[in-house]
mmCIF file of C-alpha atoms in Angstrom:
data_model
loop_
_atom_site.group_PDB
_atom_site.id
_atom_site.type_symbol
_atom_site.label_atom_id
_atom_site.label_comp_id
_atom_site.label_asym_id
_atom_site.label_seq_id
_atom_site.Cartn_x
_atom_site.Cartn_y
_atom_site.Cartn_z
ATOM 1 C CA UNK A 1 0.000 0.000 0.000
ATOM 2 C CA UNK A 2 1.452 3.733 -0.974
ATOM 3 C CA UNK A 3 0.218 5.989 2.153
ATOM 4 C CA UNK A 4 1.594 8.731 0.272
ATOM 5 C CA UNK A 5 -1.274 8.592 -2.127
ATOM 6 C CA UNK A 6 -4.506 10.426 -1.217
ATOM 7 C CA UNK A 7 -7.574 8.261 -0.376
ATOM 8 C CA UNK A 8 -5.574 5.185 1.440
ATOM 9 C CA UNK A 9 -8.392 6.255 3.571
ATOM 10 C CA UNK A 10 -11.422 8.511 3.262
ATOM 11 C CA UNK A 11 -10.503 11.570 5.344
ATOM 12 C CA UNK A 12 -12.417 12.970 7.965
ATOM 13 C CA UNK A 13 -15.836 14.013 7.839
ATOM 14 C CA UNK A 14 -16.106 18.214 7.310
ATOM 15 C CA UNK A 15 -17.860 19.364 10.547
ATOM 16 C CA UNK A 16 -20.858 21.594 8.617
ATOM 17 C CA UNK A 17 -22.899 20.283 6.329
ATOM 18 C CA UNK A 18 -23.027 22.413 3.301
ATOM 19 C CA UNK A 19 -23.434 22.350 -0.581
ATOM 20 C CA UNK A 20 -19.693 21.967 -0.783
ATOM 21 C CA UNK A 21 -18.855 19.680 1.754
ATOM 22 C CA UNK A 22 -21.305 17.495 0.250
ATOM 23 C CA UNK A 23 -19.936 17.068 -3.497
ATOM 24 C CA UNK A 24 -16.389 17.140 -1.001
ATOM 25 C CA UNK A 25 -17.821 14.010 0.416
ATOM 26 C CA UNK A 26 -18.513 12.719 -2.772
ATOM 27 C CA UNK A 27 -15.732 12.891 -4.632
ATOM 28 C CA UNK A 28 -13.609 11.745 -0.779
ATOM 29 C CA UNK A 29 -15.798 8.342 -1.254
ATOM 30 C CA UNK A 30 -14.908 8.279 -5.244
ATOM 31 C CA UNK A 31 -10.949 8.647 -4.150
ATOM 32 C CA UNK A 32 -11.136 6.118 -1.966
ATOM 33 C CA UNK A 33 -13.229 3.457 -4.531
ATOM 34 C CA UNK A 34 -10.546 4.053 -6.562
ATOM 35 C CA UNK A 35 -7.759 3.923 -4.442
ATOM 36 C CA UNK A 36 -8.301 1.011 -4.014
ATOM 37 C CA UNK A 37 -10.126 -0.685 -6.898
ATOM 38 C CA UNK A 38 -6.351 0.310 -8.625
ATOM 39 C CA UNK A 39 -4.183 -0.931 -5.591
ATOM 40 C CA UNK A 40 -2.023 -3.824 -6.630
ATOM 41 C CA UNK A 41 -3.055 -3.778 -10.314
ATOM 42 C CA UNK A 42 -0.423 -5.853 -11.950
ATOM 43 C CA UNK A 43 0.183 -5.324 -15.910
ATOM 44 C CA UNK A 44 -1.501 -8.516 -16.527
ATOM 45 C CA UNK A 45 -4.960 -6.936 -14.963
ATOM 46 C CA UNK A 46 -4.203 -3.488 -16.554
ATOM 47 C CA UNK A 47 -4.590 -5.258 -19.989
ATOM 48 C CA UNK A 48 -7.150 -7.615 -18.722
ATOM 49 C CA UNK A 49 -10.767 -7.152 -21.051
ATOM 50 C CA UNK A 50 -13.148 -9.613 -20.701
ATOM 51 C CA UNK A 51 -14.176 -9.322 -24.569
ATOM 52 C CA UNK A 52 -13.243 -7.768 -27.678
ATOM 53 C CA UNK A 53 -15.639 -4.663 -27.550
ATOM 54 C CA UNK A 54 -15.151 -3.702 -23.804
ATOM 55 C CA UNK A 55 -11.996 -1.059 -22.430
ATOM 56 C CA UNK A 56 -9.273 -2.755 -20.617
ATOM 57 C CA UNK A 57 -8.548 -1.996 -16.835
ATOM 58 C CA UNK A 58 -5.573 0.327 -18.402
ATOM 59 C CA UNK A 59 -8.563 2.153 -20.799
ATOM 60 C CA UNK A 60 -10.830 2.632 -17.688
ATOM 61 C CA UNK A 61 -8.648 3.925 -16.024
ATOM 62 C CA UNK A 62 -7.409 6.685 -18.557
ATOM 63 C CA UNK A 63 -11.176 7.706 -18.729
ATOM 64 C CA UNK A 64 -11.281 8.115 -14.877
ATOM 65 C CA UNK A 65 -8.223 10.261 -14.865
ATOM 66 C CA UNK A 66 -10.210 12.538 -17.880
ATOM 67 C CA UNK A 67 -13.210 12.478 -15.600
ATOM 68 C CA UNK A 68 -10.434 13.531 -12.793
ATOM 69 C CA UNK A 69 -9.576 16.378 -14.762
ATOM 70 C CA UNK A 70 -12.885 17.411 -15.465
ATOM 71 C CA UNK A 71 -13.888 17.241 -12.000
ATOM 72 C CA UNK A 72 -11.040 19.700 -11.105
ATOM 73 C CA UNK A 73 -11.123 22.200 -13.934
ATOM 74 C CA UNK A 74 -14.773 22.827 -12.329
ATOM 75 C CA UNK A 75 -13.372 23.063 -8.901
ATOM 76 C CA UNK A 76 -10.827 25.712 -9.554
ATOM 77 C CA UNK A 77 -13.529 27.265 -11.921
ATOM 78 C CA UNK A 78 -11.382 26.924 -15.297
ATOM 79 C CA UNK A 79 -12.331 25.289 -18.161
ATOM 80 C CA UNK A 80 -11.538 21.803 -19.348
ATOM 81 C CA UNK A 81 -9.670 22.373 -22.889
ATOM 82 C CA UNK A 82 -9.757 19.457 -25.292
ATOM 83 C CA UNK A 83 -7.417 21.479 -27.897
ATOM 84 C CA UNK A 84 -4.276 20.942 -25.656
ATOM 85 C CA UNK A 85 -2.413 17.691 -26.461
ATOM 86 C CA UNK A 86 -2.349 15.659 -23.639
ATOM 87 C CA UNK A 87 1.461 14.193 -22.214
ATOM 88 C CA UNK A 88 1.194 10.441 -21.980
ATOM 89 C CA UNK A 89 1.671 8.899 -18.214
ATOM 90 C CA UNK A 90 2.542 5.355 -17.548
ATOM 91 C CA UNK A 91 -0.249 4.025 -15.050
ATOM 92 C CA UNK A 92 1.527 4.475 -11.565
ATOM 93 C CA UNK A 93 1.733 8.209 -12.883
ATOM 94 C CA UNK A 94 -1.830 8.579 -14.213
ATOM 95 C CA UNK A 95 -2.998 6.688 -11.096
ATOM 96 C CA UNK A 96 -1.184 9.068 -8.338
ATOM 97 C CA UNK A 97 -2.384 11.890 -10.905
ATOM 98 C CA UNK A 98 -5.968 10.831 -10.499
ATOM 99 C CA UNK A 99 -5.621 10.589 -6.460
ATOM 100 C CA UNK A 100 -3.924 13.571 -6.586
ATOM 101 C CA UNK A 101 -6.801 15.537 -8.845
ATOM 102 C CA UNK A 102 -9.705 14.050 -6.851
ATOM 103 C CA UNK A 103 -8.200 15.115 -3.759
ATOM 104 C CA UNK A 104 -7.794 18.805 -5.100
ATOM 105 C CA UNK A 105 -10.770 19.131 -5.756
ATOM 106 C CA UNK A 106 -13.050 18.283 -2.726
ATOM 107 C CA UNK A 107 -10.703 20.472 -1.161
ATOM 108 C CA UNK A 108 -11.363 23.103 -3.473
ATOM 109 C CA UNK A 109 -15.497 22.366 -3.108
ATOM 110 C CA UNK A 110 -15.133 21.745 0.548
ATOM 111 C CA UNK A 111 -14.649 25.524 0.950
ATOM 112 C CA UNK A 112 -16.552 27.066 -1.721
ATOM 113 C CA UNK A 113 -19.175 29.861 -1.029
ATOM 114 C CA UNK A 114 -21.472 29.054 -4.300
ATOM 115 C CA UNK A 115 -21.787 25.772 -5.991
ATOM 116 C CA UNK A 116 -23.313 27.909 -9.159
ATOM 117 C CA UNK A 117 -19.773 29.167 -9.784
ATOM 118 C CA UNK A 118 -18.164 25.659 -10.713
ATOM 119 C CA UNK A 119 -19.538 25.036 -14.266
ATOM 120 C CA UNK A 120 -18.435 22.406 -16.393
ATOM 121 C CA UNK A 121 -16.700 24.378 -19.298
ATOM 122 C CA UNK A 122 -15.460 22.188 -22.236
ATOM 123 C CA UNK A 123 -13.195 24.229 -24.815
ATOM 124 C CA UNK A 124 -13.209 21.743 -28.201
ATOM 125 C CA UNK A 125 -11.733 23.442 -31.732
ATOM 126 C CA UNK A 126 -15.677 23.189 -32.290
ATOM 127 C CA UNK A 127 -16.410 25.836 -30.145
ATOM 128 C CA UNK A 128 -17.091 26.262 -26.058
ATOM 129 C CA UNK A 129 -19.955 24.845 -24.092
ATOM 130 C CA UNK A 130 -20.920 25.284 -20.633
ATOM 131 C CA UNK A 131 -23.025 23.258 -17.937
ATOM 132 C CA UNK A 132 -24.120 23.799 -14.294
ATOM 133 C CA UNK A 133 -23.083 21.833 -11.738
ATOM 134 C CA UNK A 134 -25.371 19.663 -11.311
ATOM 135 C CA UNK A 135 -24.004 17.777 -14.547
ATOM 136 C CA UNK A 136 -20.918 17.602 -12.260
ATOM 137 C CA UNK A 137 -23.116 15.326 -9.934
ATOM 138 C CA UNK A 138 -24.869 13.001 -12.819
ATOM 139 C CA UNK A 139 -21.901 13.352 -15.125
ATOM 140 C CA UNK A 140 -18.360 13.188 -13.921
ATOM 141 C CA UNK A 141 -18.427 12.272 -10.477
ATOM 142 C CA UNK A 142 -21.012 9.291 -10.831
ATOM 143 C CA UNK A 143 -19.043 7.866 -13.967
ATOM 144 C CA UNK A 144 -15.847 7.682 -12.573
ATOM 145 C CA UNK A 145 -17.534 5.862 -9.557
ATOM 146 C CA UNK A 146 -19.241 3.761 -11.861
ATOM 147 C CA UNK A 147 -15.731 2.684 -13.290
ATOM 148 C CA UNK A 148 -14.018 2.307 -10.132
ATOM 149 C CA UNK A 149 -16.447 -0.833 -9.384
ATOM 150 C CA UNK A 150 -15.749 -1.645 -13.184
ATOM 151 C CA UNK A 151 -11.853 -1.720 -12.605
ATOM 152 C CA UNK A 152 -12.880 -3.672 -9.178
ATOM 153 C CA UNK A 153 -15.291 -5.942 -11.146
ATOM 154 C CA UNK A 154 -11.919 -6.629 -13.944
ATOM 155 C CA UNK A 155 -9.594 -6.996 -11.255
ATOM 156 C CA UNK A 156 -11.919 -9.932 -9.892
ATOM 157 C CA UNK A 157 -12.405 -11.478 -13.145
ATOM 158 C CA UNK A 158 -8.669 -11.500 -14.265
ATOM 159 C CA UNK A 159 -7.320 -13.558 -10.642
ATOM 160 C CA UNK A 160 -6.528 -10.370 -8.881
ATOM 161 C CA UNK A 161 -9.369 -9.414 -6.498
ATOM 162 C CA UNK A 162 -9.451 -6.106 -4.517
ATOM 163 C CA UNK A 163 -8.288 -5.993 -1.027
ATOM 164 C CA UNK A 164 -11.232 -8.021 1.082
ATOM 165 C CA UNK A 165 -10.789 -5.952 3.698
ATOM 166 C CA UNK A 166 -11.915 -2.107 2.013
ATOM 167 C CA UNK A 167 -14.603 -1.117 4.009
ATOM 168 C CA UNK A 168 -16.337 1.511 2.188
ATOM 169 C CA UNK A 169 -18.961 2.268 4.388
ATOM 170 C CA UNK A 170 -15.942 3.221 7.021
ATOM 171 C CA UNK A 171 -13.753 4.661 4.442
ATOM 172 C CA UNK A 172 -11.329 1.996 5.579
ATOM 173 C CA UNK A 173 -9.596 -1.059 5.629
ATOM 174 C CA UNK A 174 -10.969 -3.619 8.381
ATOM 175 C CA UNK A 175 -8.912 -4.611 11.194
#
């Protein structure tokens, strides 16, 4: 286990109860899904698909780190812009980059006055669009949990099951 890397555990609950601590909380209990749906992953399971048409644990994970991005770029209210080339990351980069990312941001939204200030802005050579943050909730934040139990699901299927011991109800490992 790296304890260096956010989301070894979920961190502690925010004392008040507010718009932003809430998406906070959510993206805390993504990071830690995650965490350790990705723990261990060996490059075996990183190339494991079950089928032809499906992404490999390797794909899903470069869509989580997008989704990662996206989910930040709307926490330090900038836009997400598709016209920059992207530097490739092996996964033990893109992974700690994720972490890293997720935990950004709910510390960015655990302070924030106004939740109507952190739009989702996508820049494309097409043109710009914009969306409120409640796409943020049913968009980018639900998906990437959504493939965190996919990666944990692939991990399973390909020998290599997730620590038995993630409590995620906790936000920890059992004793």
């Amino acid at each position: 286990m790296n304890d260096s890397l956010p989301y070894a555990t979920i961190p502690k609950a925010p004392e008040m109860v507010t718009p932003g601590t809430v998406i906070s909380r959510m993206i805390d209990g993504l990071g830690f899904r995650y965490y350790w749906a990705t723990e261990g992953l060996t490059s075996n399971e990183l190339e494991y698909q079950p089928d032809n048409e499906g992404r490999t644990i390797a794909e899903t994970m470069d869509h989580v780190y997008n989704l990662s991005l996206t989910i930040l770029r709307s926490a330090q209210k900038r836009p997400r812009d598709f016209s920059k080339k992207q530097s490739p990351m092996d996964n033990d980069k893109k992974r700690k980059t994720t972490l890293e990312n997720l935990a950004e941001a709910s510390s960015l939204f655990k302070t924030t006055e106004d939740l109507a200030e952190h739009k989702i802005i996508f820049v494309r050579s097409r043109g710009t669009s914009e969306f409120p943050i409640w796409n943020q909730i049913n968009g980018p934040i639900e998906d990437a949990v959504w493939h965190a139990g996919q990666i944990a699901t692939l991990r399973r299927l390909a020998g290599n099951p997730m620590n038995p011991k993630v409590n995620v109800f906790l936000g920890k490992l059992n004793d």
